[in-house]
Coordinates of C-alpha atoms in Angstrom, one line a residue:
M253 CA 121.2 110.9 108.0
L254 CA 124.9 110.7 107.2
A255 CA 125.7 108.0 104.6
S256 CA 127.9 105.3 106.3
N257 CA 130.5 105.4 103.5
R258 CA 131.0 109.2 103.6
S259 CA 130.3 110.2 107.2
A260 CA 133.9 109.9 108.3
A261 CA 135.1 112.0 105.5
I262 CA 132.8 115.0 106.0
W263 CA 131.9 114.8 109.7
G264 CA 134.6 117.4 110.6
G265 CA 133.3 119.7 107.9
F266 CA 129.8 119.4 109.3
L267 CA 131.0 120.4 112.8
L268 CA 132.9 123.4 111.5
A269 CA 129.9 124.5 109.3
A270 CA 127.6 124.3 112.3
L271 CA 130.0 126.3 114.4
G272 CA 130.3 128.9 111.6
A273 CA 126.5 129.2 111.3
A274 CA 126.2 129.7 115.1
F275 CA 129.0 132.3 115.2
C276 CA 127.5 134.3 112.3
A277 CA 124.1 134.3 113.9
W278 CA 125.6 135.5 117.2
A279 CA 127.5 138.2 115.4
A280 CA 124.4 139.4 113.7
V281 CA 122.5 140.0 117.0
A282 CA 125.4 140.6 119.5
P283 CA 125.9 144.1 120.9
S284 CA 128.6 146.1 119.0
E285 CA 130.8 146.5 122.1
S286 CA 131.1 142.7 122.4
L287 CA 132.1 142.3 118.7
C288 CA 133.9 145.4 117.6
I289 CA 137.5 145.0 118.8
S290 CA 139.1 146.5 115.7
T291 CA 138.5 149.3 113.2
G292 CA 137.2 146.9 110.6
C293 CA 134.5 145.5 112.9
S294 CA 133.0 148.9 113.2
L295 CA 133.5 149.5 109.5
Y296 CA 131.8 146.4 108.3
R297 CA 129.2 145.7 111.0
N298 CA 126.5 147.7 109.3
L299 CA 127.4 146.6 105.7
T300 CA 124.3 145.2 104.1
V301 CA 123.4 143.5 100.8
W302 CA 119.8 144.0 99.6
G303 CA 119.0 145.3 103.1
L304 CA 120.4 142.2 104.9
P305 CA 123.6 142.3 107.0
L306 CA 126.4 140.1 105.7
W307 CA 126.3 138.1 108.9
W308 CA 123.0 136.6 108.0
Y309 CA 124.3 135.6 104.6
G310 CA 127.2 133.9 106.4
A311 CA 124.8 132.0 108.7
G312 CA 122.7 130.9 105.8
A313 CA 125.8 129.7 103.8
F314 CA 127.2 127.7 106.7
S315 CA 123.8 126.2 107.4
L316 CA 123.4 125.1 103.7
L317 CA 126.9 123.6 103.8
A318 CA 126.0 121.7 107.0
L319 CA 122.9 120.3 105.3
F320 CA 125.1 119.1 102.4
C321 CA 127.3 117.3 104.9
I322 CA 124.4 115.8 106.8
F323 CA 123.0 114.2 103.7
G324 CA 126.4 113.0 102.5
K325 CA 126.5 115.3 99.4
Q326 CA 130.3 115.4 99.3
G327 CA 130.6 116.8 95.8
A328 CA 128.0 119.5 96.4
A329 CA 129.6 120.4 99.8
R330 CA 133.1 120.6 98.3
G331 CA 131.9 122.9 95.4
F332 CA 129.9 125.1 97.7
V333 CA 132.7 125.6 100.2
W334 CA 135.0 126.4 97.3
L335 CA 132.6 129.3 96.4
M336 CA 132.5 130.4 100.0
L337 CA 136.3 130.4 100.1
A338 CA 136.4 132.4 96.8
A339 CA 134.0 135.0 98.2
D340 CA 135.9 135.2 101.5
T341 CA 139.2 135.8 99.5
A342 CA 137.5 138.8 97.9
L343 CA 136.4 140.1 101.3
L344 CA 139.9 139.6 102.7
A345 CA 141.3 141.6 99.8
L346 CA 138.9 144.4 100.6
M347 CA 139.9 144.4 104.3
A348 CA 143.6 144.4 103.3
L349 CA 142.9 147.7 101.4
T350 CA 140.8 149.2 104.2
A351 CA 140.9 147.9 107.8
P352 CA 141.0 144.4 109.3
C353 CA 138.0 142.9 111.0
A354 CA 138.7 140.5 113.8
A355 CA 135.3 138.8 113.7
C356 CA 135.6 138.4 109.9
L357 CA 138.9 136.7 110.4
V358 CA 137.3 134.2 112.7
V359 CA 134.7 133.4 110.0
A360 CA 137.5 133.2 107.4
A361 CA 139.4 130.6 109.5
L362 CA 136.2 128.5 109.8
I363 CA 135.6 128.6 106.1
A364 CA 139.2 127.5 105.4
G365 CA 139.0 124.8 108.0
T366 CA 135.8 123.4 106.4
F367 CA 137.4 123.6 103.0
V368 CA 140.4 121.5 104.3
A369 CA 138.1 119.1 106.2
I370 CA 135.9 118.2 103.3
P371 CA 138.0 116.1 100.8
A372 CA 138.2 117.1 97.2
E373 CA 137.3 115.0 94.2
P374 CA 140.4 113.3 92.6
R375 CA 140.6 115.7 89.6
R376 CA 144.1 117.0 88.9
D377 CA 143.1 120.2 87.0
R378 CA 140.6 121.2 89.7
Q379 CA 143.0 120.4 92.5
Q380 CA 145.5 122.8 91.0
R381 CA 143.0 125.7 90.8
I382 CA 141.9 125.0 94.4
S383 CA 145.5 125.0 95.7
I384 CA 146.1 128.4 94.0
L385 CA 142.9 129.8 95.6
L386 CA 143.9 128.5 99.1
L387 CA 147.4 130.0 98.7
L388 CA 145.9 133.4 97.7
W389 CA 143.5 133.2 100.7
G390 CA 146.4 132.3 103.0
G391 CA 148.4 135.3 101.9
L392 CA 145.5 137.7 102.4
F393 CA 144.6 136.2 105.8
F394 CA 148.2 136.6 107.0
A395 CA 148.3 140.3 105.8
N396 CA 145.0 141.0 107.7
G397 CA 146.2 139.2 110.8
A398 CA 149.4 141.2 110.8
A399 CA 147.5 144.5 110.4
L400 CA 145.1 143.5 113.2
A401 CA 148.0 142.7 115.5
T402 CA 149.6 146.1 114.7
E403 CA 146.3 147.9 115.4
R404 CA 145.6 146.1 118.7
M405 CA 149.2 146.7 119.8
G406 CA 148.6 150.5 119.5
A407 CA 151.0 153.3 120.3
W408 CA 152.8 154.2 123.5
N409 CA 151.8 157.2 125.6
L410 CA 154.4 158.7 127.8
Q411 CA 151.6 160.5 129.6
G412 CA 147.9 160.9 129.1
P413 CA 144.9 158.6 128.5
E414 CA 144.6 156.5 125.4
N415 CA 141.4 158.2 124.3
A416 CA 142.6 161.8 124.9
P417 CA 141.1 164.3 122.4
V418 CA 144.5 165.7 121.6
T419 CA 147.6 163.5 120.8
L420 CA 151.0 165.0 120.3
Y421 CA 153.9 163.1 118.7
F422 CA 157.2 164.7 119.6
S423 CA 161.0 164.2 119.8
P424 CA 163.3 165.6 122.4
S425 CA 165.7 166.8 119.8
C426 CA 163.1 168.7 117.9
P427 CA 163.0 172.5 118.8
A428 CA 159.4 172.9 117.5
C429 CA 158.4 169.9 119.6
R430 CA 159.7 171.6 122.7
Q431 CA 157.7 174.7 121.9
A432 CA 154.6 172.7 121.4
I433 CA 155.0 170.9 124.7
T434 CA 155.6 174.2 126.5
A435 CA 152.4 175.6 124.9
L436 CA 150.5 172.5 126.1
A437 CA 151.8 172.8 129.6
S438 CA 148.7 174.5 130.9
A439 CA 146.3 172.1 129.2
A440 CA 143.9 169.9 131.2
P441 CA 145.8 166.7 132.3
D442 CA 143.2 164.3 130.7
T443 CA 143.2 166.3 127.4
V444 CA 146.6 165.5 125.9
A445 CA 148.4 162.2 125.2
Y446 CA 152.1 162.6 124.7
R447 CA 153.8 160.1 122.4
P448 CA 157.6 160.3 122.0
V449 CA 159.4 159.4 118.8
A450 CA 163.1 158.8 118.5
E451 CA 164.6 160.7 115.6
N452 CA 168.1 159.6 116.4
D453 CA 170.0 157.4 118.9
D454 CA 170.5 160.3 121.3
D455 CA 166.7 160.6 121.7
V456 CA 166.5 157.1 123.3
P457 CA 168.2 157.9 126.6
A458 CA 166.5 161.3 126.7
I459 CA 163.1 159.6 126.4
E460 CA 164.0 157.1 129.1
Q461 CA 165.0 159.9 131.4
M462 CA 161.7 161.6 130.7
R463 CA 159.8 158.4 131.3
R464 CA 161.4 158.0 134.8
A465 CA 160.7 161.6 135.7
V466 CA 157.1 161.4 134.5
E467 CA 156.5 158.2 136.6
Q468 CA 157.7 160.2 139.6
G469 CA 155.1 162.9 139.0
T470 CA 157.1 165.4 137.0
P471 CA 155.2 167.3 134.3
V472 CA 156.1 166.4 130.8
A473 CA 157.4 170.0 130.0
E474 CA 159.7 169.9 133.0
A475 CA 160.9 166.4 132.3
L476 CA 161.7 167.4 128.7
R477 CA 163.6 170.5 129.8
A478 CA 165.7 168.5 132.2
A479 CA 166.4 165.8 129.6
T480 CA 167.6 168.5 127.1
E481 CA 169.6 170.7 129.5
T482 CA 171.7 167.9 130.9
P483 CA 173.1 165.0 128.9
P484 CA 171.0 162.0 129.9
S485 CA 172.8 158.8 130.8
P486 CA 170.2 156.5 132.4
D487 CA 171.4 153.0 133.1
M488 CA 169.5 150.6 130.9
S489 CA 169.8 146.9 130.3
M490 CA 169.8 145.6 126.8
L491 CA 166.3 144.1 127.4
D492 CA 164.9 147.4 128.7
Q493 CA 166.5 149.3 125.8
A494 CA 165.0 146.8 123.3
R495 CA 161.5 147.3 124.9
L496 CA 161.8 151.0 124.7
R497 CA 163.0 151.0 121.1
W498 CA 160.0 148.8 120.2
K499 CA 157.6 151.2 121.8
L500 CA 159.2 154.1 120.0
L501 CA 159.2 152.2 116.7
R502 CA 155.4 151.7 117.1
N503 CA 154.9 155.5 117.6
K504 CA 157.0 156.3 114.6
A505 CA 155.0 153.9 112.5
R506 CA 151.8 155.7 113.6
V507 CA 153.3 159.1 112.6
L508 CA 154.2 157.8 109.2
S509 CA 150.8 156.2 108.7
T510 CA 149.2 159.6 109.1
G511 CA 151.1 160.8 106.0
A512 CA 153.1 163.3 108.1
D513 CA 156.9 163.6 107.5
R514 CA 157.7 166.1 110.2
L515 CA 157.4 166.6 113.9
P516 CA 155.6 167.6 116.0
V517 CA 152.3 166.0 114.8
M518 CA 149.2 167.0 116.7
L519 CA 146.0 165.0 116.2
I520 CA 142.6 166.3 117.5
S521 CA 139.5 164.3 117.9
G522 CA 136.2 166.0 118.3
M523 CA 135.4 169.8 118.2
P524 CA 137.1 171.7 121.0
R525 CA 135.1 174.5 122.6
L526 CA 137.1 177.8 122.0
P527 CA 136.8 179.7 125.3
Y528 CA 138.5 182.9 124.0
G529 CA 137.9 185.5 126.7
Q530 CA 135.7 183.3 128.8
G531 CA 136.0 183.2 132.5
A532 CA 135.8 180.2 134.8
E533 CA 132.0 180.4 134.8
G534 CA 131.8 180.4 131.0
A535 CA 131.3 184.2 130.4
P536 CA 130.3 185.2 126.9
A537 CA 133.1 185.4 124.4
P538 CA 134.0 188.8 122.8
S539 CA 132.1 189.7 119.6
Q540 CA 135.4 190.0 117.7
P541 CA 137.0 186.5 117.4
P542 CA 140.8 186.2 117.2
K543 CA 142.5 186.4 113.8
S544 CA 143.9 182.9 113.8
A545 CA 143.3 179.7 115.6
A546 CA 146.0 177.2 116.5
P547 CA 146.7 174.7 113.8
Q548 CA 147.3 171.0 114.4
A549 CA 151.0 170.8 113.7
G550 CA 153.8 173.3 113.8
P551 CA 157.3 173.5 112.1
S552 CA 159.5 170.6 112.9
T553 CA 162.4 168.5 112.0
P554 CA 161.7 165.7 109.5
V555 CA 161.1 162.1 110.5
P556 CA 164.1 160.1 109.4
G557 CA 163.8 158.8 105.9
Q558 CA 161.2 161.4 104.8
N559 CA 161.4 164.6 102.9
G560 CA 159.1 167.6 102.7
K561 CA 158.8 171.4 103.3
P562 CA 158.1 172.5 106.9
P563 CA 154.5 173.7 107.5
A564 CA 153.5 177.1 108.6
P565 CA 154.6 178.1 112.2
V566 CA 152.2 177.7 115.1
S567 CA 150.3 180.9 115.9
G568 CA 148.2 181.6 118.9
T569 CA 145.4 184.1 119.6
N570 CA 147.8 186.9 120.3
G571 CA 150.2 186.2 117.5
Q572 CA 152.6 184.4 119.8
D573 CA 154.2 181.2 118.7
G574 CA 153.0 178.1 120.6
A575 CA 149.9 179.7 122.1
L576 CA 147.1 177.0 122.2
P577 CA 144.4 178.6 124.4
F578 CA 141.6 176.1 123.4
L579 CA 143.2 173.0 125.0
T580 CA 140.9 172.8 128.0
N581 CA 138.8 169.8 129.0
D582 CA 135.8 171.1 127.2
F583 CA 135.5 169.0 124.1
A584 CA 132.1 168.4 122.5
G585 CA 131.9 166.0 119.6
C586 CA 129.6 163.2 118.7
G587 CA 127.1 164.0 121.4
Q588 CA 129.7 164.6 124.1
T589 CA 129.0 166.8 127.1
P590 CA 131.3 169.7 127.8
T591 CA 133.0 167.7 130.6
S592 CA 133.3 164.5 128.6
N593 CA 136.6 163.6 126.9
A594 CA 135.3 160.5 125.3
T595 CA 136.4 160.2 121.7
C596 CA 134.1 159.4 118.8
N597 CA 133.6 155.8 117.7

């Protein structure tokens, strides 16, 4: 049992170690939908070392640390948790370069808590090394937490579902964006997510006017036409304007994260069925396919602060700009059915 002269010092470490072992064991057997709330969770869930998931290594490490605490092995517990913190620092660095994992951050917090709870030996040189390690861990933990918060916050859709197979980033002041929205006007309603981006201050009231029109049931193409034909002057409080600018800033950050420097930006998930020449009942397509399919992005104005050459113009099946005939609700990717618009995980 716990030694009487050491139990008070490491009892908190034992509780945190036991909690960490239980959490890792649960994460190893829990369904993916209950655990994966971020990109990193899906990325690292199936990561194995010598055929064993990392979660079981975590459960074993926490269990061994708990045993050290039970039998009052303070020095061994402190040294072992130092190794755990060093390994976790390396994992945090890997996540900072790829994607944050919410469950992994929970484990990281438990490791750091156990590290703080178990007192160190009074050796000045080792104390200095440990402090540097904890400082490095803290910086990486903060970076991953900020990235996770940004990811969970997501982008803002003016219209369309979050998991739409087609996402269009546009600006009201961008002529190519207006052409793209006109081309998408006949697309299935649940196929396209429209995400506005403010290229200048004049775009903000225009987007607000579009938002109000869309909430009243006006199609995006008509709302955009009305916002560009008449100078928009919606009454906005400072708080409402700050909220809208925050949403637009998140959308612009998403555009820049894709590596694009011009608008419009069109992102497509899954493989769209190309119903060239098909009727409503799915008649066979002609033997001669069209010469060109619609690309994912057309010519545009640059996002502020970026440089680059404009891409090639959007071409449709008949050689007309802006023709996007494949944007129906028939998307089939990752085992989807023709009527399913679910995106791939």
